[in-house]
């Protein structure tokens, strides 16, 4: 598995920071989990992540999803 695959597998791709932030706000409203948008190291898109210091889980080879908003 390449570094890019490890970094991106199972994560939703957002084409803009604004779209990622909107989704992070939806997640917070529905679950209370605080997420933040960050740029991908391997492409011109953004991902969501937990705030620093919060536990995350391992992702096991789920395919990438493209979000076109």
CSV table of N, CA and C in Angstrom, one decimal, residues 19-61:
chain,number,residue,atom,x,y,z
A,19,UNK,N,-16.8,23.3,1.6
A,19,UNK,CA,-17.7,22.1,1.6
A,19,UNK,C,-17.3,21.2,2.8
A,20,UNK,N,-16.0,21.1,3.0
A,20,UNK,CA,-15.6,20.2,4.2
A,20,UNK,C,-16.1,20.8,5.5
A,21,UNK,N,-15.9,22.1,5.6
A,21,UNK,CA,-16.4,22.8,6.9
A,21,UNK,C,-17.9,22.7,7.1
A,22,UNK,N,-18.7,22.8,6.0
A,22,UNK,CA,-20.1,22.6,6.1
A,22,UNK,C,-20.5,21.2,6.6
A,23,UNK,N,-19.8,20.2,6.0
A,23,UNK,CA,-20.0,18.8,6.5
A,23,UNK,C,-19.6,18.6,7.9
A,24,UNK,N,-18.5,19.2,8.3
A,24,UNK,CA,-18.0,19.2,9.7
A,24,UNK,C,-19.1,19.8,10.7
A,25,UNK,N,-19.7,20.9,10.2
A,25,UNK,CA,-20.8,21.5,11.1
A,25,UNK,C,-22.0,20.6,11.2
A,26,UNK,N,-22.3,19.9,10.1
A,26,UNK,CA,-23.5,18.9,10.1
A,26,UNK,C,-23.2,17.8,11.1
A,27,UNK,N,-22.0,17.3,11.0
A,27,UNK,CA,-21.6,16.2,11.9
A,27,UNK,C,-21.7,16.7,13.4
A,28,UNK,N,-21.2,17.9,13.7
A,28,UNK,CA,-21.2,18.4,15.0
A,28,UNK,C,-22.6,18.5,15.5
A,29,UNK,N,-23.5,19.1,14.6
A,29,UNK,CA,-24.9,19.2,15.0
A,29,UNK,C,-25.6,17.9,15.3
A,30,UNK,N,-25.3,16.9,14.6
A,30,UNK,CA,-26.0,15.6,14.7
A,30,UNK,C,-25.4,14.7,15.7
A,31,UNK,N,-24.1,14.7,15.9
A,31,UNK,CA,-23.4,13.8,16.8
A,31,UNK,C,-22.7,14.4,18.0
A,32,UNK,N,-22.4,15.7,17.9
A,32,UNK,CA,-21.6,16.4,18.9
A,32,UNK,C,-20.1,16.3,18.7
A,33,UNK,N,-19.7,15.5,17.7
A,33,UNK,CA,-18.2,15.3,17.4
A,33,UNK,C,-17.7,16.5,16.7
A,34,UNK,N,-16.6,17.1,17.2
A,34,UNK,CA,-16.0,18.2,16.5
A,34,UNK,C,-15.0,17.7,15.5
A,35,UNK,N,-15.1,18.2,14.3
A,35,UNK,CA,-14.2,17.8,13.2
A,35,UNK,C,-13.6,19.0,12.6
A,36,UNK,N,-12.5,18.9,12.0
A,36,UNK,CA,-11.9,20.0,11.3
A,36,UNK,C,-11.5,19.6,9.9
A,37,UNK,N,-11.5,20.6,9.0
A,37,UNK,CA,-11.1,20.4,7.6
A,37,UNK,C,-9.6,20.6,7.5
A,38,UNK,N,-9.0,19.8,6.7
A,38,UNK,CA,-7.5,19.9,6.4
A,38,UNK,C,-7.2,19.6,5.0
A,39,UNK,N,-6.2,20.2,4.4
A,39,UNK,CA,-5.9,19.9,3.0
A,39,UNK,C,-5.2,18.5,2.9
A,40,UNK,N,-5.5,17.8,1.9
A,40,UNK,CA,-4.8,16.5,1.6
A,40,UNK,C,-3.4,16.8,1.2
A,41,UNK,N,-2.5,15.9,1.7
A,41,UNK,CA,-1.1,16.0,1.3
A,41,UNK,C,-0.8,15.5,-0.2
A,42,UNK,N,-1.8,14.8,-0.7
A,42,UNK,CA,-1.6,14.2,-2.0
A,42,UNK,C,-2.5,14.6,-3.1
A,43,UNK,N,-3.2,15.7,-2.9
A,43,UNK,CA,-4.1,16.2,-4.0
A,43,UNK,C,-4.7,17.5,-3.6
A,44,UNK,N,-5.5,18.1,-4.5
A,44,UNK,CA,-6.1,19.4,-4.3
A,44,UNK,C,-7.4,19.4,-3.6
A,45,UNK,N,-7.6,18.5,-2.7
A,45,UNK,CA,-8.9,18.3,-2.0
A,45,UNK,C,-8.6,18.4,-0.5
A,46,UNK,N,-9.7,18.3,0.2
A,46,UNK,CA,-9.7,18.4,1.7
A,46,UNK,C,-10.3,17.1,2.3
A,47,UNK,N,-9.9,16.8,3.5
A,47,UNK,CA,-10.5,15.7,4.3
A,47,UNK,C,-11.0,16.3,5.6
A,48,UNK,N,-11.7,15.5,6.4
A,48,UNK,CA,-12.1,15.9,7.8
A,48,UNK,C,-11.4,15.0,8.7
A,49,UNK,N,-11.0,15.6,9.9
A,49,UNK,CA,-10.3,14.9,10.9
A,49,UNK,C,-10.8,15.3,12.3
A,50,UNK,N,-10.6,14.4,13.3
A,50,UNK,CA,-10.9,14.8,14.6
A,50,UNK,C,-10.0,15.9,15.1
A,51,UNK,N,-10.4,16.6,16.1
A,51,UNK,CA,-9.5,17.6,16.7
A,51,UNK,C,-8.3,16.9,17.3
A,52,UNK,N,-7.2,17.6,17.3
A,52,UNK,CA,-6.0,17.0,17.9
A,52,UNK,C,-6.2,16.6,19.3
A,53,UNK,N,-5.7,15.4,19.7
A,53,UNK,CA,-5.9,14.8,21.0
A,53,UNK,C,-7.1,13.9,21.1
A,54,UNK,N,-8.0,13.8,20.1
A,54,UNK,CA,-9.1,12.9,20.2
A,54,UNK,C,-8.7,11.6,19.5
A,55,UNK,N,-9.2,10.5,20.1
A,55,UNK,CA,-8.9,9.2,19.5
A,55,UNK,C,-9.6,9.0,18.2
A,56,UNK,N,-8.9,8.3,17.3
A,56,UNK,CA,-9.5,8.0,16.0
A,56,UNK,C,-9.5,6.5,15.8
A,57,UNK,N,-10.0,6.0,14.8
A,57,UNK,CA,-10.0,4.5,14.5
A,57,UNK,C,-9.2,4.2,13.3
A,58,UNK,N,-8.8,3.0,13.1
A,58,UNK,CA,-8.1,2.6,11.9
A,58,UNK,C,-9.0,2.4,10.8
A,59,UNK,N,-8.7,2.8,9.6
A,59,UNK,CA,-9.5,2.5,8.4
A,59,UNK,C,-8.9,1.4,7.6
A,60,UNK,N,-9.8,0.4,7.3
A,60,UNK,CA,-9.4,-0.8,6.6
A,60,UNK,C,-9.8,-0.9,5.2
A,61,UNK,N,-9.1,-0.2,4.3
A,61,UNK,CA,-9.3,-0.4,2.9
A,61,UNK,C,-10.6,-0.1,2.3
